[in-house]
Short mmCIF file of C-alpha atoms and ligand atoms in Angstrom, two decimals:
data_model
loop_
_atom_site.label_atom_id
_atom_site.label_comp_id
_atom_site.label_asym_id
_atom_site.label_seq_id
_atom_site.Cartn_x
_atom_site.Cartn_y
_atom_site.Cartn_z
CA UNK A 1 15.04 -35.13 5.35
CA UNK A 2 16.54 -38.52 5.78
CA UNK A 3 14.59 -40.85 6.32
CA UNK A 4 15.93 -42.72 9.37
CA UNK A 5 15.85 -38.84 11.36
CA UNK A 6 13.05 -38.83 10.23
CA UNK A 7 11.32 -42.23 11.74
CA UNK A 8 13.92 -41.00 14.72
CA UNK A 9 11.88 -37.73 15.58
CA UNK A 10 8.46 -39.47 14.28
CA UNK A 11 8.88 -42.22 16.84
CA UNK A 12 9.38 -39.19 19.69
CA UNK A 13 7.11 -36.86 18.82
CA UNK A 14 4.40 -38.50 16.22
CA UNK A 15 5.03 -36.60 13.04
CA UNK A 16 2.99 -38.81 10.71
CA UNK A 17 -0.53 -37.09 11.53
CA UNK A 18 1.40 -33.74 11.06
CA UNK A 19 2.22 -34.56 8.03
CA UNK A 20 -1.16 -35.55 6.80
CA UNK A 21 -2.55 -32.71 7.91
CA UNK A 22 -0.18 -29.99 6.13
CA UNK A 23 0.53 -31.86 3.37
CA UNK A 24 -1.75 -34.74 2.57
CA UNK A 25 -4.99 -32.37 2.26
CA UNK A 26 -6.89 -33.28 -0.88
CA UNK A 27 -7.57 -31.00 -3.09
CA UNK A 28 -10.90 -31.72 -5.51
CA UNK A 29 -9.47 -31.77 -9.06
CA UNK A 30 -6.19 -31.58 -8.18
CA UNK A 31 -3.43 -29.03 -7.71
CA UNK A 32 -3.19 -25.81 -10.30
CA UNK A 33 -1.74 -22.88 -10.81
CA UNK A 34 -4.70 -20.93 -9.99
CA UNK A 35 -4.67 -21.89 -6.08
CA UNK A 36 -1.52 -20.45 -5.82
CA UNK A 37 -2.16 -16.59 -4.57
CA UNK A 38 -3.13 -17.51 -0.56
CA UNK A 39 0.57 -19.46 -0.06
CA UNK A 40 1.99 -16.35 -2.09
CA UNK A 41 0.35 -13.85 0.25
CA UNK A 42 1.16 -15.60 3.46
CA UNK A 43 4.81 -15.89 2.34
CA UNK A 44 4.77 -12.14 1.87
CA UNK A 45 3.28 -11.30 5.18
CA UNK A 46 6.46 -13.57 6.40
CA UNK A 47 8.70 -11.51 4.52
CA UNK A 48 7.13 -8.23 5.80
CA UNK A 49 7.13 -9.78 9.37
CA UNK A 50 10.77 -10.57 8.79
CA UNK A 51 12.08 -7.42 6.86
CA UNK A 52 9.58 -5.55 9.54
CA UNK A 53 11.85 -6.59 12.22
CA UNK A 54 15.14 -5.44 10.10
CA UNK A 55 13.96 -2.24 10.12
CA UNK A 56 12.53 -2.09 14.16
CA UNK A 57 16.04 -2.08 14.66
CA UNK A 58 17.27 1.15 13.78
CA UNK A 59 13.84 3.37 13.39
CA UNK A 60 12.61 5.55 16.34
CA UNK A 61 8.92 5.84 16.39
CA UNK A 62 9.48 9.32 17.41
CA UNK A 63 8.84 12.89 15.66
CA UNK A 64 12.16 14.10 16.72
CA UNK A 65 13.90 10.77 15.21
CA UNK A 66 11.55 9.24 12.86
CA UNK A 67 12.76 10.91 9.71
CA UNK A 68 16.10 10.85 10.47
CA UNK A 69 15.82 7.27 11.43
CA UNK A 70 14.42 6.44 7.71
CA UNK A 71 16.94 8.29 6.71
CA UNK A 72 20.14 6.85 8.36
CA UNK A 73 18.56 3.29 7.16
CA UNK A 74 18.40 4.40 3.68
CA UNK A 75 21.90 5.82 3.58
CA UNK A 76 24.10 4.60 6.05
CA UNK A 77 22.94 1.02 7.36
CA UNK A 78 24.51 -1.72 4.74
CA UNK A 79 21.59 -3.06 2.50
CA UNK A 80 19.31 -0.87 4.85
CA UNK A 81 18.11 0.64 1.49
CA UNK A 82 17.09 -2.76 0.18
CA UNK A 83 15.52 -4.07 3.18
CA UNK A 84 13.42 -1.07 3.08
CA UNK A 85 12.73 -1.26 -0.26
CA UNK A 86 11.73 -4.98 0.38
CA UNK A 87 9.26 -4.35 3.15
CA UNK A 88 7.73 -1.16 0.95
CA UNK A 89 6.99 -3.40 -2.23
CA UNK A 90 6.18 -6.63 -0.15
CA UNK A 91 3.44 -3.90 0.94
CA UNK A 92 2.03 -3.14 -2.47
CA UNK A 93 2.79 -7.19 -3.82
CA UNK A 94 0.51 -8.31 -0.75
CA UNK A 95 -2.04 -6.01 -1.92
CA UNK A 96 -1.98 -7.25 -5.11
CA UNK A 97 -1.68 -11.12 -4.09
CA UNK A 98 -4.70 -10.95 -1.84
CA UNK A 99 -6.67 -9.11 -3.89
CA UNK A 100 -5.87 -11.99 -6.99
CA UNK A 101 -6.80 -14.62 -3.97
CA UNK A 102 -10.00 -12.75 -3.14
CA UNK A 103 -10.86 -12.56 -7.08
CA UNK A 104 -10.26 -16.19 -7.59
CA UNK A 105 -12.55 -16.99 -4.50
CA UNK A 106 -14.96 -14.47 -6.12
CA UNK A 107 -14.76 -16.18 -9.77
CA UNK A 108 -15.08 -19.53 -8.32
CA UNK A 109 -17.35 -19.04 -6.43
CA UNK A 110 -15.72 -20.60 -3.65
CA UNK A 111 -17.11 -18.85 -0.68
CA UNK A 112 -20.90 -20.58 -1.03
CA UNK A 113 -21.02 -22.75 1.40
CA UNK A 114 -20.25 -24.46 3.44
CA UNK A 115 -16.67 -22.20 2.75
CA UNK A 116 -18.81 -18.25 4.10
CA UNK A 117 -16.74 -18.83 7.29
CA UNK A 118 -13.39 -19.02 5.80
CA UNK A 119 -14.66 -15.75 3.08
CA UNK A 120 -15.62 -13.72 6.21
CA UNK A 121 -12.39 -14.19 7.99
CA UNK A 122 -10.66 -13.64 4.51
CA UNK A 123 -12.43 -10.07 4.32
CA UNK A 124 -11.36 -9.19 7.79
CA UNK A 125 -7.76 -10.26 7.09
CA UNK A 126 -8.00 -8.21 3.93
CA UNK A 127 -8.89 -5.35 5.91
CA UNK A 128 -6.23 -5.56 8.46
CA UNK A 129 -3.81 -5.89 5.98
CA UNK A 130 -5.05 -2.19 4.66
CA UNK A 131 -4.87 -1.10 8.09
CA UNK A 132 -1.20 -1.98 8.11
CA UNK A 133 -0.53 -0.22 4.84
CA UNK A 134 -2.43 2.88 6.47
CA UNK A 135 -0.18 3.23 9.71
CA UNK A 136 3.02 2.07 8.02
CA UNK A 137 2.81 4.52 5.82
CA UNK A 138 2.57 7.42 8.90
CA UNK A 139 6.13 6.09 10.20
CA UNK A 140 8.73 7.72 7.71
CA UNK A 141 7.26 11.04 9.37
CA UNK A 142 7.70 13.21 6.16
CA UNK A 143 5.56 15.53 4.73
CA UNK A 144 3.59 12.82 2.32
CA UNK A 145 3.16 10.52 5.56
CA UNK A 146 1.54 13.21 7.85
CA UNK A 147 -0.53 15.35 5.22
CA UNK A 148 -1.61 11.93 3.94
CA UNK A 149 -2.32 10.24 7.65
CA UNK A 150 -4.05 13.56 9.06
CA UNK A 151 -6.64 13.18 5.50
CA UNK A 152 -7.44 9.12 6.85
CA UNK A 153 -8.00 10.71 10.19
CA UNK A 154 -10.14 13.47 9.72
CA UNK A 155 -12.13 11.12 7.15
CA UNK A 156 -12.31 8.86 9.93
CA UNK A 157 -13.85 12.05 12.20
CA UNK A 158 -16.43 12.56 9.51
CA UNK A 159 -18.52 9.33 10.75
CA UNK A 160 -21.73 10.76 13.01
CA UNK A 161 -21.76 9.79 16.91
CA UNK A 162 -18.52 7.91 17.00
CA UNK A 163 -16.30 9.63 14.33
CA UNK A 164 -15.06 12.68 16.94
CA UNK A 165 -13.80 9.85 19.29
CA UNK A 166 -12.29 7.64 16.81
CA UNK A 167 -10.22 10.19 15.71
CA UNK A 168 -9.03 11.14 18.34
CA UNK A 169 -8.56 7.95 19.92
CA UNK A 170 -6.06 7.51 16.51
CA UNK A 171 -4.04 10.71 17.04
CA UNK A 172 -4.11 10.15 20.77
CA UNK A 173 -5.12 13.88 21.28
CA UNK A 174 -6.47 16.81 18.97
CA UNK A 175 -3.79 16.90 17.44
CA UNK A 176 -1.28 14.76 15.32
CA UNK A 177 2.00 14.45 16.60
CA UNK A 178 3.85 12.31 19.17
CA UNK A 179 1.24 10.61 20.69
CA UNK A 180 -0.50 9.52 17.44
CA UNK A 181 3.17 8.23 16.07
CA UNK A 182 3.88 6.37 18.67
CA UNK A 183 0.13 4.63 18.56
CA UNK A 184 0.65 3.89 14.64
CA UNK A 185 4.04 2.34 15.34
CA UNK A 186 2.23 0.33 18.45
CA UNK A 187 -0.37 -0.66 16.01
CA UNK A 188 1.52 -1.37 13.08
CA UNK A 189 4.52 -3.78 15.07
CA UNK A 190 2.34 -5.17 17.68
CA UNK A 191 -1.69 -4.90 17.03
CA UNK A 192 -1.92 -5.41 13.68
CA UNK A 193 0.45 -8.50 13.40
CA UNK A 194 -1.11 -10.43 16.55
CA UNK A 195 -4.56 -9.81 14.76
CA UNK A 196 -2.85 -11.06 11.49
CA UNK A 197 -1.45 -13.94 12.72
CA UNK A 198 -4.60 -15.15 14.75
CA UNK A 199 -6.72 -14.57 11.94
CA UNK A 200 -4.61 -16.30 9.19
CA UNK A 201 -4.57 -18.99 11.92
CA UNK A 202 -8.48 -19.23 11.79
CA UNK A 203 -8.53 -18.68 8.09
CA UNK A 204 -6.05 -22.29 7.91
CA UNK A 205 -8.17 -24.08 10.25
CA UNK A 206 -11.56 -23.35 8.80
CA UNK A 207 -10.26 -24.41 5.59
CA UNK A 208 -8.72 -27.63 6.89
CA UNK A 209 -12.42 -28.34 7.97
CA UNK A 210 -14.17 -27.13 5.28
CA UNK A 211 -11.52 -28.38 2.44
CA UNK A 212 -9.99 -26.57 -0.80
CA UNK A 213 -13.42 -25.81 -3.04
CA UNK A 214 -11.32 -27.47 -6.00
CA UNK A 215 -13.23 -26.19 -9.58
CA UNK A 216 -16.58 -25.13 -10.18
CA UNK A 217 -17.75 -27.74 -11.57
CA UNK A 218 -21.45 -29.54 -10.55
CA UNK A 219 -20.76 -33.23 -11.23
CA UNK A 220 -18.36 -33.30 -7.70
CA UNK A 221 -18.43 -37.22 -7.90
CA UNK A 222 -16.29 -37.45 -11.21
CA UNK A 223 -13.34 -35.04 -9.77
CA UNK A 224 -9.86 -36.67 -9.55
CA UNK A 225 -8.43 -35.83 -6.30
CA UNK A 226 -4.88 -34.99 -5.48
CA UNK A 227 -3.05 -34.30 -2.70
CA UNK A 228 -1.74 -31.07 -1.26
CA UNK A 229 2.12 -32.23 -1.59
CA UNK A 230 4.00 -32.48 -3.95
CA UNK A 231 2.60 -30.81 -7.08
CA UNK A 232 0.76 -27.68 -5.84
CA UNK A 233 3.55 -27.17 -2.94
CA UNK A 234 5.71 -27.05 -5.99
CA UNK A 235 3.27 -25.06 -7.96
CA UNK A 236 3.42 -22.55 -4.84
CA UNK A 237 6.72 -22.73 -4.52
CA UNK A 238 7.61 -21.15 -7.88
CA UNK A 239 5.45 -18.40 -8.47
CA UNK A 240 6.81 -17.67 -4.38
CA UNK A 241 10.01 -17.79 -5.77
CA UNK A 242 8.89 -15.52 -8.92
CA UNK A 243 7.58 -13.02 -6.47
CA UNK A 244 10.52 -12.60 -4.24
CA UNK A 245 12.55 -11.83 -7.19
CA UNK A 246 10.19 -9.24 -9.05
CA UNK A 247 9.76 -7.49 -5.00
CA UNK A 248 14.17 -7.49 -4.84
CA UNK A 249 14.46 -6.20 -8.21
CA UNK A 250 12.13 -3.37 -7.70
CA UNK A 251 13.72 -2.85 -4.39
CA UNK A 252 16.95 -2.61 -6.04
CA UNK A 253 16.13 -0.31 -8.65
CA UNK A 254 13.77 2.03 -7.78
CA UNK A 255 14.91 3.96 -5.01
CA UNK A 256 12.20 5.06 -2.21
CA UNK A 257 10.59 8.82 -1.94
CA UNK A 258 11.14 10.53 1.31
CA UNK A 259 10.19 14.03 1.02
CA UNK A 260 10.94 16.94 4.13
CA UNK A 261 10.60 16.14 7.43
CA UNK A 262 6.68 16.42 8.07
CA UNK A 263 6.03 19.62 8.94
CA UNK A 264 2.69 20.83 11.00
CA UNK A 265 2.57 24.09 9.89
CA UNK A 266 2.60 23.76 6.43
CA UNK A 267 -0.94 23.29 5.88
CA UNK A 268 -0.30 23.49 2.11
CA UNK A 269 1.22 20.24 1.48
CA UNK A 270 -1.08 17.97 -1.10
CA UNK A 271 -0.04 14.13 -0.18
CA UNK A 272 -0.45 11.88 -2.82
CA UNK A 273 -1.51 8.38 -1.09
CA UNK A 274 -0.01 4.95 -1.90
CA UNK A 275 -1.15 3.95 -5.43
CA UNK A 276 -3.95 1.36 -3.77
CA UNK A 277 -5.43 3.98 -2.26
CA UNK A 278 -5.58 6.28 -5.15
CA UNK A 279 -8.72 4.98 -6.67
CA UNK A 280 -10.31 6.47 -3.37
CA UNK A 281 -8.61 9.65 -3.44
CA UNK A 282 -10.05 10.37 -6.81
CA UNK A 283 -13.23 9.43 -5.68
CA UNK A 284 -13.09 11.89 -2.98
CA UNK A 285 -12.57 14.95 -5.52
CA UNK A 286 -15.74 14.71 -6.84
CA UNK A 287 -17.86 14.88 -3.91
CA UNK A 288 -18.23 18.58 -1.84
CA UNK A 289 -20.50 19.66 0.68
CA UNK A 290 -23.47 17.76 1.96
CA UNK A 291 -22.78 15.04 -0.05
CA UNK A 292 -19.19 14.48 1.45
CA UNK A 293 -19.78 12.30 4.18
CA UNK A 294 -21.07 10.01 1.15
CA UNK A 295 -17.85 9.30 0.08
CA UNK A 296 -15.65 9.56 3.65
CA UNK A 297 -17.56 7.02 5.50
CA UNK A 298 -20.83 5.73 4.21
CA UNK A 299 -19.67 4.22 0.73
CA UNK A 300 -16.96 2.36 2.47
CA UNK A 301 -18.93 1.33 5.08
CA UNK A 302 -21.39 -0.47 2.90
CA UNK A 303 -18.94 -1.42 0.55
CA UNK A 304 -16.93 -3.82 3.65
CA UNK A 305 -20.39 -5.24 4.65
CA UNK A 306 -21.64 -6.33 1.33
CA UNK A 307 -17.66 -7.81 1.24
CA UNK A 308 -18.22 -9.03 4.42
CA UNK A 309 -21.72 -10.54 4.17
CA UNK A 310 -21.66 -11.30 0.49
CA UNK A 311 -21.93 -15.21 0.63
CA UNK A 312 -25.35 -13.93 2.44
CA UNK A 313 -25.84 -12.01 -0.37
CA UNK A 314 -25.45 -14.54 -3.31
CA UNK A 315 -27.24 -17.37 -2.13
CA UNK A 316 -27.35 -18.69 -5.65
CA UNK A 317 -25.69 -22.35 -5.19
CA UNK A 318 -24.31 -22.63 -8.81
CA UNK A 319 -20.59 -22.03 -8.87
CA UNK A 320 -19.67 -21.66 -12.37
CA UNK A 321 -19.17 -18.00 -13.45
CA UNK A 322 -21.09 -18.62 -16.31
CA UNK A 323 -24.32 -18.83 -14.80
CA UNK A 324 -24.02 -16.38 -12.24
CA UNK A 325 -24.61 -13.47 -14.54
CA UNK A 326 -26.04 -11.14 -11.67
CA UNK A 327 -23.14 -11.76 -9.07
CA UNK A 328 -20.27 -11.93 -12.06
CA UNK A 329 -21.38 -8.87 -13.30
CA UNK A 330 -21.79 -6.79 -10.18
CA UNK A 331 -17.88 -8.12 -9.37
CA UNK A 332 -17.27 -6.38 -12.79
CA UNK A 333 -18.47 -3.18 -12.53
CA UNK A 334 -16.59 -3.30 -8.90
CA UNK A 335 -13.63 -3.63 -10.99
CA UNK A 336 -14.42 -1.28 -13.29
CA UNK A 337 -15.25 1.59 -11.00
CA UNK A 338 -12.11 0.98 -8.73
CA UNK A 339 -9.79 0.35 -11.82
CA UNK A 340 -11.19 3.29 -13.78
CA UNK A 341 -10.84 5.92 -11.00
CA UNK A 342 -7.58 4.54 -10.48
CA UNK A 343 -6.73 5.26 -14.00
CA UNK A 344 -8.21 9.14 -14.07
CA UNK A 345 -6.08 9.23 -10.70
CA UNK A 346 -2.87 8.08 -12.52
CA UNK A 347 -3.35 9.64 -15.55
CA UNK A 348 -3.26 13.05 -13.85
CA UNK A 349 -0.30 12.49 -11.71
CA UNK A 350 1.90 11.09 -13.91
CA UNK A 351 0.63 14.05 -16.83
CA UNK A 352 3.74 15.85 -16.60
CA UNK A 353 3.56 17.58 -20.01
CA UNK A 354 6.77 15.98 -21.28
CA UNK A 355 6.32 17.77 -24.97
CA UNK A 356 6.51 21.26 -23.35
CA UNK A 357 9.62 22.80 -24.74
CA UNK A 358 9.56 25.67 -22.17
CA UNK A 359 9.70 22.35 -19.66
CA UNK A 360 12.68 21.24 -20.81
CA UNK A 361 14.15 24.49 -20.67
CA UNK A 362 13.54 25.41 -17.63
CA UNK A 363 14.96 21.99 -16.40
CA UNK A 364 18.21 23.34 -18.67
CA UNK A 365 18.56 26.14 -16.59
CA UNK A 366 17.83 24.58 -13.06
CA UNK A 367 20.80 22.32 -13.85
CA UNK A 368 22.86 25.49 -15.10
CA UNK A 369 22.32 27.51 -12.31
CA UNK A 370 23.07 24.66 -9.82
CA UNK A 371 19.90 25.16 -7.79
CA UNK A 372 20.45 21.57 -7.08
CA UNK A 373 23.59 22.86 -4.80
CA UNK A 374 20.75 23.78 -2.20
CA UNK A 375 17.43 21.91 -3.34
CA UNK A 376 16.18 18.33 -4.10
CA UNK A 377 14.11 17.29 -6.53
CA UNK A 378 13.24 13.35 -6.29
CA UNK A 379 16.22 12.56 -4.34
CA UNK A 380 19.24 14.08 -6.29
CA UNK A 381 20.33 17.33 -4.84
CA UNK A 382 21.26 19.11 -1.41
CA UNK A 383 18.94 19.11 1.19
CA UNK A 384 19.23 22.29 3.29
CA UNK A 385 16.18 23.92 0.98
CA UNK A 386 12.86 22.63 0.82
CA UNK A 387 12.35 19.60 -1.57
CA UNK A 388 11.32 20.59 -4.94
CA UNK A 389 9.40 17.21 -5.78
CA UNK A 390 5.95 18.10 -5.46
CA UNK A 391 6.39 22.24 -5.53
CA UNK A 392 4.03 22.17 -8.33
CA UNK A 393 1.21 20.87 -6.39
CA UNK A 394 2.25 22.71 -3.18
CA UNK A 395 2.90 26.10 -5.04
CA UNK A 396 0.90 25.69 -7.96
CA UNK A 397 0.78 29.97 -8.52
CA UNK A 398 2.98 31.19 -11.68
CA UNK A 399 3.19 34.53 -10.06
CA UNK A 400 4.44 33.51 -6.40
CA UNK A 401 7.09 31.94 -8.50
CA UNK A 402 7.61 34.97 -11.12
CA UNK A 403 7.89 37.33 -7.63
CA UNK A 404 9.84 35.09 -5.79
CA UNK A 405 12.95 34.13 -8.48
CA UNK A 406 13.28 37.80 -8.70
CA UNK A 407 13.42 38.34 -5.16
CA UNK A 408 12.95 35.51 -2.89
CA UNK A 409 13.16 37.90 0.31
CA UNK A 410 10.07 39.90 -0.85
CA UNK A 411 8.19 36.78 -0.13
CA UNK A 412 10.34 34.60 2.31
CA UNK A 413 12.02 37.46 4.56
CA UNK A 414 14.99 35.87 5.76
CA UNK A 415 15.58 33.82 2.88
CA UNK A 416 19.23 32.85 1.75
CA UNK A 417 18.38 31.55 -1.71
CA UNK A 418 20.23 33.92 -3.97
CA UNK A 419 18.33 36.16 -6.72
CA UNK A 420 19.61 35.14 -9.95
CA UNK A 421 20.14 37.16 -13.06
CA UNK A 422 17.32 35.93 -15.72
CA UNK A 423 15.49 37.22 -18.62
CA UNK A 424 11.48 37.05 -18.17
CA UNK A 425 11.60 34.26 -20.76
CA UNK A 426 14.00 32.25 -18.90
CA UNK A 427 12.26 32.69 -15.61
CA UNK A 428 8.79 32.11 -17.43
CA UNK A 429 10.55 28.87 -18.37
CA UNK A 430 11.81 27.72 -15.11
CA UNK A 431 8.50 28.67 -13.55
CA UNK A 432 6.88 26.16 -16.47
CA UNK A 433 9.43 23.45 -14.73
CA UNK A 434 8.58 23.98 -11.27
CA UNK A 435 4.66 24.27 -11.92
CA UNK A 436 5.55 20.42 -14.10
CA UNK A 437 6.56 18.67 -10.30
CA UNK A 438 4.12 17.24 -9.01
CA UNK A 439 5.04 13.49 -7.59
CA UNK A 440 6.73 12.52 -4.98
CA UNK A 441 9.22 10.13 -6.78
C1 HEC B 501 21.85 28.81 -1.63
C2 HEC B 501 20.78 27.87 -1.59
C3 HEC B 501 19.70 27.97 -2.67
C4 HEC B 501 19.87 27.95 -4.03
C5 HEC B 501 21.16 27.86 -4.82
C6 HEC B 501 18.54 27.99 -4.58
N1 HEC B 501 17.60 28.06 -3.60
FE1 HEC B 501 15.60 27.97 -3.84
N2 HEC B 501 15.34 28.18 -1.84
C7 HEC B 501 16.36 28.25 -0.92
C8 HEC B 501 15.77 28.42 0.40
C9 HEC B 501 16.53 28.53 1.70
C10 HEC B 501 14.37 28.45 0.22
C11 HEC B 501 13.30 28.61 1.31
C12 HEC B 501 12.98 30.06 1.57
C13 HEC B 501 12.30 30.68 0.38
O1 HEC B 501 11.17 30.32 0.08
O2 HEC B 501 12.94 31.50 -0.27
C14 HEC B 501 14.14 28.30 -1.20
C15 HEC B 501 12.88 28.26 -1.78
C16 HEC B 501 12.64 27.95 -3.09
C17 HEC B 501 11.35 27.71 -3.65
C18 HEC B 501 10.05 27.77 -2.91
C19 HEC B 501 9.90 26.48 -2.17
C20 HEC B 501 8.66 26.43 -1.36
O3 HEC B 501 8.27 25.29 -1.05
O4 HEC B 501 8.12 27.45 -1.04
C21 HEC B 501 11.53 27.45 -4.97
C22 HEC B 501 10.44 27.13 -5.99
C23 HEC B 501 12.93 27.50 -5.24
N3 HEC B 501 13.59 27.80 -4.08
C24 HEC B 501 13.50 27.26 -6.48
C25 HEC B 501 14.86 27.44 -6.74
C26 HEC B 501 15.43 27.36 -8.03
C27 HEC B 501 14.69 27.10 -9.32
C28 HEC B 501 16.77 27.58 -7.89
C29 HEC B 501 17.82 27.69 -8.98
C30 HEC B 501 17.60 28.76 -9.93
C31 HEC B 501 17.03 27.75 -6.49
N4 HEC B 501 15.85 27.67 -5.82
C32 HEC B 501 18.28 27.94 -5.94
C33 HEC B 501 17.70 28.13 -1.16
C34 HEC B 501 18.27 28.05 -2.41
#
């Protein structure tokens, strides 16, 4: 800004103690690369806010429109594909950039005091932004978003005393349909960002009491200070920059599942949840019976409080990673369990057994027999038979296929998909494809 407008407006309106407070803020030790992951996530909750907005436009938060809202924004608003695409990786990357913030906080040890405040408000913000993953991921109203949404509820319902109401409190009834839409859109556009906003808001202001930790260092007294502008607004400023550009290219090139229209009935549907909260879908696999509500409420629970309470926890003043063995290593093996279950969860989705000739011939044979005419599979194809995507999850019985190729009446009366004339072999092989789909995209 020039700098006579600028002694203009600071002569009307008393900029200069602005100025020191958003930009003169000393940071112990100077600015570095490292700080950089809270500026990166508040600039992505700005571009979700903004791309958020984009999108209020044109969807209808209700069952009868929903889908076909997300789907006139994918393929007939200009760029509506991209903004969507935006606002659905700007999702994951602000996973990602808090959880880098909250590890750096965690390795430097930066939440001992007098900084448990700001940590405590940092957890809760963490949270909220899961609970805005959660009900965004409900709006597209297909089949992934309600089979996936009605598995958070009922987990929800599996809490003693108060899980029967909360439930239904989130699906606005017994059951989940308009009402509980509606709610999640509610929650998602208006609750959640007011909640956001006030919190990041607190999170700013406790830190402009409390002051950037700076390194973890003992000796305090011999630490170089810097302040806040220039070098670490630059420093924020290009990995921002960085970001925006990995979030548009993926938005660009990877183009967004939407599988059928949710449908109630269809109790067969397996969702498979957003890749952050895959880790805890695997976990919940291996625990049946008594020992579910283990794993559906009380895990979690604890899990948030020890989050939430932790600087309570580790009282130990020494910063340095180093000599915190206990509290580095219990971080670790946090890491290890949620990045490990992760992996199992991964690996067996994306195990489609590439190397299995009859695979690949079966996949011959669905292209020469044009079933694509009437079905999609990950987008490409017709859409006025059920999408093929996930069929091997959703049907995963070689015989129901065997029985219905050679006569799809004899197990769909009324069915218009056309018997076609195939040799065992060939329809063992394009069983062996269809039993191979198992992802959404
Ligand atoms: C003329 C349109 C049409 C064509 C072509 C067609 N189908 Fe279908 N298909 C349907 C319809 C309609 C259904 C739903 C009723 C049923 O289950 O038969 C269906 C159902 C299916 C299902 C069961 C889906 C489910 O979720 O239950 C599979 C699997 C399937 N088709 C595979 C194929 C394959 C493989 C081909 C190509 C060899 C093919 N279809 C060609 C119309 C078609």
């Amino acid at each position: 800004m020039s700098s006579r407008l600028y002694d203009w407006l600071d002569r009307r309106l008393n900029l200069k103690p602005v100025q020191r407070t958003l930009l003169d803020e000393p940071i112990p030790g100077g600015a570095s690369w490292i700080y950089v992951f809270g500026s990166v996530t508040l600039f992505l909750f700005v571009l979700q806010a903004a791309t958020g907005m984009f999108l209020a436009l044109y969807y209808a938060p209700t069952p009868d429109h929903a889908y076909d809202s997300v789907r006139f924004i994918e393929t007939e608003i200009t760029f509506g594909w991209f903004v969507r695409g935006l606002h659905h990786w700007g999702a994951s990357s602000m996973v990602v950039a808090i959880g880098l913030h909250m590890l750096q906080t965690f390795l430097y040890g930066a939440y001992k005091k007098p900084r448990e405040v700001m940590w405590m408000v940092g957890v809760v913000l963490f949270l909220v932004v899961m609970t805005f993953a959660f009900t965004g991921y409900l709006l597209p109203w297909d089949q992934t978003a309600y089979w996936a949404t009605q598995i958070g509820i009922n987990m929800v319902g599996t809490v003693p005393l108060i899980g029967d109401f909360f439930s239904r409190v989130l699906r606005g009834g017994e059951i989940l349909g308009a009402l509980t839409l509606s709610r999640f859109f509610a929650i998602h556009v208006l609750f959640l960002p007011a909640i956001l906003i006030g919190g990041i808001a607190l999170h700013l202001f406790v830190l402009r009491r409390v002051g950037p930790a700076g390194p973890w260092t003992d000796d305090r007294a011999s630490l170089a200070s810097e302040t806040f502008a220039p070098r670490q607004v630059y420093m924020d400023a290009v990995v921002i920059a960085a970001v925006f550009l990995v979030v548009a290219t993926l938005a660009f090139s990877i183009p967004l599942p939407l599988t059928d229209k949710a449908n109630p009935s269809d109790t067969s549907f397996v969702p498979v949840p957003e890749w952050y909260f895959l880790f805890y879908y695997e976990l919940l696999k291996y625990v049946h019976g008594p020992l579910e509500p283990l794993a559906t409420w009380v895990l979690p629970l604890c899990v948030i409080l020890i989050m939430l309470f932790w600087p309570f926890i580790d009282r130990n003043p020494v910063r340095n990673p180093i000599r915190r063995p206990a509290a580095l290593g219990s971080g670790l093996l946090f890491l290890f369990v949620v990045f490990g279950l992760l992996g199992i969860s991964l690996k067996n989705l994306y195990a489609v057994p590439r190397t299995d000739p009859a695979v690949a011939q079966g996949r011959a044979i669905y292209a020469q027999l044009g079933c694509a005419g009437c079905h999609r599979i990950h987008g490409e194809g017709g859409a006025v038979a059920p999408d093929l995507s996930t069929i091997g999850y959703t049907r995963p019985d070689r015989a129901w296929h065997l029985k219905h190729f050679r006569d799809p009446q004899s197990v769909s009366p009324g069915s218009f998909m056309p018997k076609f004339p195939l040799t065992d072999q060939q329809l063992n092989d394009l069983t062996s494809y269809m039993l191979s789909l198992k992802r959404a995209t």
